[in-house]
Short mmCIF file of C-alpha atoms in Angstrom, two decimals:
data_model
loop_
_atom_site.label_atom_id
_atom_site.label_comp_id
_atom_site.label_asym_id
_atom_site.label_seq_id
_atom_site.Cartn_x
_atom_site.Cartn_y
_atom_site.Cartn_z
CA UNK A 1 -12.63 16.91 -4.12
CA UNK A 2 -11.46 18.28 -7.52
CA UNK A 3 -8.50 20.62 -7.39
CA UNK A 4 -6.62 18.75 -4.71
CA UNK A 5 -3.24 17.14 -5.30
CA UNK A 6 -3.51 13.36 -5.39
CA UNK A 7 -0.76 11.43 -3.60
CA UNK A 8 -0.36 8.33 -5.72
CA UNK A 9 1.49 5.14 -4.75
CA UNK A 10 2.24 2.63 -7.48
CA UNK A 11 3.00 -1.00 -6.71
CA UNK A 12 5.97 -1.87 -8.88
CA UNK A 13 6.15 -5.24 -10.64
CA UNK A 14 9.24 -7.32 -9.92
CA UNK A 15 10.10 -8.85 -13.34
CA UNK A 16 11.82 -12.19 -13.76
CA UNK A 17 13.85 -13.64 -16.60
CA UNK A 18 12.89 -16.74 -18.60
CA UNK A 19 14.98 -18.88 -16.25
CA UNK A 20 13.22 -17.59 -13.16
CA UNK A 21 15.83 -15.15 -11.87
CA UNK A 22 14.95 -11.59 -10.83
CA UNK A 23 15.47 -9.13 -13.68
CA UNK A 24 17.17 -6.46 -11.56
CA UNK A 25 17.82 -4.12 -14.51
CA UNK A 26 14.16 -4.36 -15.48
CA UNK A 27 13.14 -3.65 -11.92
CA UNK A 28 15.30 -0.57 -11.80
CA UNK A 29 13.79 0.62 -15.05
CA UNK A 30 10.25 0.26 -13.70
CA UNK A 31 11.23 2.08 -10.54
CA UNK A 32 12.70 4.93 -12.57
CA UNK A 33 9.58 5.24 -14.73
CA UNK A 34 7.37 5.35 -11.65
CA UNK A 35 9.46 7.99 -9.87
CA UNK A 36 9.81 10.09 -13.02
CA UNK A 37 6.02 10.13 -13.35
CA UNK A 38 5.72 11.65 -9.87
CA UNK A 39 4.33 8.49 -8.24
CA UNK A 40 5.66 6.96 -5.03
CA UNK A 41 6.84 3.37 -5.68
CA UNK A 42 5.65 0.55 -3.41
CA UNK A 43 7.82 -2.56 -3.53
CA UNK A 44 7.71 -6.01 -1.95
CA UNK A 45 3.96 -6.00 -2.26
CA UNK A 46 1.73 -8.75 -3.64
CA UNK A 47 2.56 -7.25 -7.06
CA UNK A 48 6.25 -7.89 -6.18
CA UNK A 49 5.64 -11.46 -4.97
CA UNK A 50 6.76 -10.62 -1.45
CA UNK A 51 5.41 -13.91 -0.11
CA UNK A 52 7.47 -15.88 -2.67
CA UNK A 53 10.79 -14.08 -2.46
CA UNK A 54 13.86 -15.22 -0.55
CA UNK A 55 15.02 -12.99 2.28
CA UNK A 56 18.11 -11.79 0.36
CA UNK A 57 15.97 -10.82 -2.66
CA UNK A 58 13.51 -8.97 -0.45
CA UNK A 59 16.43 -7.15 1.14
CA UNK A 60 17.91 -6.26 -2.24
CA UNK A 61 14.54 -4.88 -3.43
CA UNK A 62 14.60 -2.60 -0.41
CA UNK A 63 18.09 -1.28 -0.96
CA UNK A 64 17.46 -0.80 -4.69
CA UNK A 65 14.29 1.18 -3.99
CA UNK A 66 15.99 3.26 -1.33
CA UNK A 67 18.88 4.14 -3.61
CA UNK A 68 16.64 5.27 -6.47
CA UNK A 69 13.68 6.85 -4.66
CA UNK A 70 15.69 9.52 -2.84
CA UNK A 71 13.82 12.25 -1.01
CA UNK A 72 10.52 11.24 -2.62
CA UNK A 73 10.48 8.09 -0.59
CA UNK A 74 8.95 4.70 -1.15
CA UNK A 75 6.71 2.18 0.58
CA UNK A 76 7.43 -1.53 1.06
CA UNK A 77 5.65 -4.55 2.39
CA UNK A 78 6.50 -5.60 5.92
CA UNK A 79 5.89 -9.31 5.53
CA UNK A 80 5.86 -12.10 8.17
CA UNK A 81 6.10 -15.60 6.59
CA UNK A 82 4.06 -17.61 9.03
CA UNK A 83 1.89 -20.65 8.32
CA UNK A 84 -1.77 -21.60 8.82
CA UNK A 85 -2.55 -22.06 12.50
CA UNK A 86 0.18 -19.69 13.73
CA UNK A 87 -0.73 -16.93 16.15
CA UNK A 88 0.05 -13.28 15.72
CA UNK A 89 3.77 -12.56 16.28
CA UNK A 90 4.19 -8.87 17.22
CA UNK A 91 7.97 -9.14 17.51
CA UNK A 92 8.23 -10.50 13.97
CA UNK A 93 6.11 -7.63 12.63
CA UNK A 94 8.21 -5.11 14.52
CA UNK A 95 11.36 -6.53 12.90
CA UNK A 96 9.76 -6.58 9.41
CA UNK A 97 8.56 -2.99 9.75
CA UNK A 98 11.88 -1.79 11.16
CA UNK A 99 13.72 -3.34 8.23
CA UNK A 100 11.75 -1.06 5.88
CA UNK A 101 11.85 2.06 8.06
CA UNK A 102 15.62 1.80 8.64
CA UNK A 103 16.29 2.33 4.94
CA UNK A 104 13.88 5.23 4.69
CA UNK A 105 10.76 3.45 3.47
CA UNK A 106 7.20 3.51 4.76
CA UNK A 107 6.26 0.01 5.99
CA UNK A 108 3.10 -1.49 4.55
CA UNK A 109 1.85 -4.01 7.16
CA UNK A 110 1.21 -7.04 5.04
CA UNK A 111 -1.41 -9.61 6.09
CA UNK A 112 -0.40 -12.99 7.48
CA UNK A 113 -2.08 -16.04 9.01
CA UNK A 114 -1.36 -14.74 12.47
CA UNK A 115 -2.60 -11.24 11.83
CA UNK A 116 -5.77 -12.51 10.13
CA UNK A 117 -6.52 -14.76 13.12
CA UNK A 118 -7.07 -11.74 15.35
CA UNK A 119 -10.49 -10.26 16.07
CA UNK A 120 -11.18 -6.87 14.47
CA UNK A 121 -10.41 -5.22 17.82
CA UNK A 122 -7.24 -7.23 18.08
CA UNK A 123 -6.24 -6.16 14.54
CA UNK A 124 -6.76 -2.47 15.51
CA UNK A 125 -4.74 -2.98 18.67
CA UNK A 126 -1.92 -4.58 16.65
CA UNK A 127 -1.82 -1.54 14.34
CA UNK A 128 -1.78 0.81 17.34
CA UNK A 129 1.14 -1.08 18.89
CA UNK A 130 3.12 -0.74 15.65
CA UNK A 131 2.21 2.95 15.51
CA UNK A 132 3.90 3.44 18.87
CA UNK A 133 7.16 2.19 17.36
CA UNK A 134 7.06 3.84 13.92
CA UNK A 135 6.93 7.37 12.62
CA UNK A 136 4.49 6.29 9.92
CA UNK A 137 3.15 3.15 8.25
CA UNK A 138 0.33 1.89 6.05
CA UNK A 139 -2.07 -0.76 7.39
CA UNK A 140 -2.90 -3.05 4.43
CA UNK A 141 -6.06 -4.97 3.72
CA UNK A 142 -5.97 -7.68 1.07
CA UNK A 143 -8.86 -9.98 0.18
CA UNK A 144 -8.57 -13.75 0.45
CA UNK A 145 -9.04 -14.01 -3.32
CA UNK A 146 -5.43 -12.83 -3.55
CA UNK A 147 -3.86 -14.68 -0.62
CA UNK A 148 -5.51 -17.30 1.63
CA UNK A 149 -4.65 -15.32 4.74
CA UNK A 150 -6.10 -12.10 3.41
CA UNK A 151 -8.97 -10.39 5.16
CA UNK A 152 -11.21 -7.36 4.62
CA UNK A 153 -12.37 -5.62 7.79
CA UNK A 154 -15.66 -3.98 8.50
CA UNK A 155 -16.37 -0.27 8.09
CA UNK A 156 -16.17 0.12 11.85
CA UNK A 157 -12.39 -0.28 11.95
CA UNK A 158 -11.87 3.08 10.21
CA UNK A 159 -12.74 5.38 13.14
CA UNK A 160 -10.96 3.14 15.62
CA UNK A 161 -7.72 3.12 13.67
CA UNK A 162 -7.96 6.85 12.87
CA UNK A 163 -8.39 7.67 16.54
CA UNK A 164 -5.50 5.37 17.54
CA UNK A 165 -3.25 7.10 15.05
CA UNK A 166 -3.78 10.45 16.76
CA UNK A 167 -2.16 8.94 19.85
CA UNK A 168 0.60 7.19 17.97
CA UNK A 169 2.01 9.85 15.61
CA UNK A 170 0.98 9.26 12.02
CA UNK A 171 -0.59 6.26 10.38
CA UNK A 172 -2.22 5.65 7.02
CA UNK A 173 -4.57 2.88 6.03
CA UNK A 174 -4.97 1.23 2.69
CA UNK A 175 -8.62 0.23 2.13
CA UNK A 176 -9.46 -1.62 -1.08
CA UNK A 177 -13.04 -2.48 0.01
CA UNK A 178 -15.93 -0.03 -0.44
CA UNK A 179 -13.73 3.04 -0.69
CA UNK A 180 -16.52 5.64 -0.97
CA UNK A 181 -18.05 4.57 2.36
CA UNK A 182 -14.69 4.56 4.06
CA UNK A 183 -13.69 7.93 2.71
CA UNK A 184 -16.99 9.41 3.80
CA UNK A 185 -16.53 8.03 7.33
CA UNK A 186 -12.92 9.25 7.37
CA UNK A 187 -14.16 12.77 6.55
CA UNK A 188 -16.51 12.65 9.53
CA UNK A 189 -14.02 11.24 11.99
CA UNK A 190 -10.65 12.69 11.04
CA UNK A 191 -10.22 14.42 7.68
CA UNK A 192 -6.41 14.42 7.77
CA UNK A 193 -6.24 10.63 8.11
CA UNK A 194 -5.02 9.05 4.87
CA UNK A 195 -7.07 6.33 3.20
CA UNK A 196 -5.61 4.84 0.01
CA UNK A 197 -8.24 2.86 -1.95
CA UNK A 198 -6.98 0.43 -4.55
CA UNK A 199 -10.14 0.16 -6.56
CA UNK A 200 -10.17 -0.15 -10.35
CA UNK A 201 -13.58 1.07 -11.42
CA UNK A 202 -14.65 4.23 -9.71
CA UNK A 203 -16.70 6.76 -11.65
CA UNK A 204 -14.10 9.54 -11.85
CA UNK A 205 -11.04 7.35 -11.97
CA UNK A 206 -9.49 9.18 -9.02
CA UNK A 207 -10.05 6.66 -6.28
CA UNK A 208 -7.29 4.62 -7.83
CA UNK A 209 -4.77 6.69 -5.95
CA UNK A 210 -3.59 3.93 -3.59
CA UNK A 211 -1.21 1.22 -4.61
CA UNK A 212 -1.74 1.44 -8.32
CA UNK A 213 -0.68 -2.02 -9.39
CA UNK A 214 -2.10 -1.57 -12.85
CA UNK A 215 0.03 1.52 -13.49
CA UNK A 216 3.28 -0.36 -13.74
CA UNK A 217 1.83 -3.72 -14.75
CA UNK A 218 0.78 -1.93 -17.90
CA UNK A 219 4.07 -0.03 -17.93
CA UNK A 220 2.33 3.32 -18.17
CA UNK A 221 2.72 5.21 -14.89
CA UNK A 222 2.83 8.45 -16.86
CA UNK A 223 -0.85 7.98 -17.73
CA UNK A 224 -1.77 7.99 -14.02
CA UNK A 225 0.45 10.98 -13.43
CA UNK A 226 -1.33 12.88 -16.23
CA UNK A 227 -4.71 12.02 -14.68
CA UNK A 228 -3.48 13.36 -11.32
CA UNK A 229 -2.29 16.57 -12.97
CA UNK A 230 -5.66 17.08 -14.67
CA UNK A 231 -7.53 16.44 -11.44
CA UNK A 232 -5.46 19.01 -9.56
CA UNK A 233 -5.93 21.56 -12.39
CA UNK A 234 -9.64 20.75 -12.66
CA UNK A 235 -9.25 20.06 -16.37
CA UNK A 236 -11.78 18.05 -18.34
CA UNK A 237 -10.80 15.90 -21.26
CA UNK A 238 -12.60 16.67 -24.48
CA UNK A 239 -14.93 13.92 -25.73
CA UNK A 240 -14.20 14.86 -29.33
#
């Protein structure tokens, strides 16, 4: 839909020094570049090594993002560090999501062994239960090529989650798999429901409006912001 304003989230890299310590000044710089470009930063994601960070470092990432993002807000992974064979732990997810929400962030419900062990219906029910506790959150799909406990759900979860979110305030879903099909179904079921694809090769380059990991990995969030501006203004770049 040309002419609309794209809401862009950018997953921010968490840089480390040569000796393996977090480069906090570098992280603050990347956050600043992202916010200045008009993108919403997403921290403690797979781009930010959330599954490898210590609890104090994850907490410091949150407080740093909260202090810099201001009214524009930010998103952050709500991560539960379970192990293979563990069942789904709703209390642990509630705590992880609350930790993000309490500092003003939008929780991104990160996959885990326990969450991935649920049936698709169970996964939808888990999201609905979290939605009853939170003002807003992003349900996150991540393929198992990225983490062994990742899982991509079928197209049928879209209408079920969208309908649940009508009962439980607001909810957004991040869908990296087959974004065009999911967006089309979203438009049929509930047009105001947010779907944030994280694809990297769509024809118009505008489906990359989800967690734009490449934006800050390449240290050029301003290029994505310029694309968003052109899309809203319905401008075409000259081929000359």
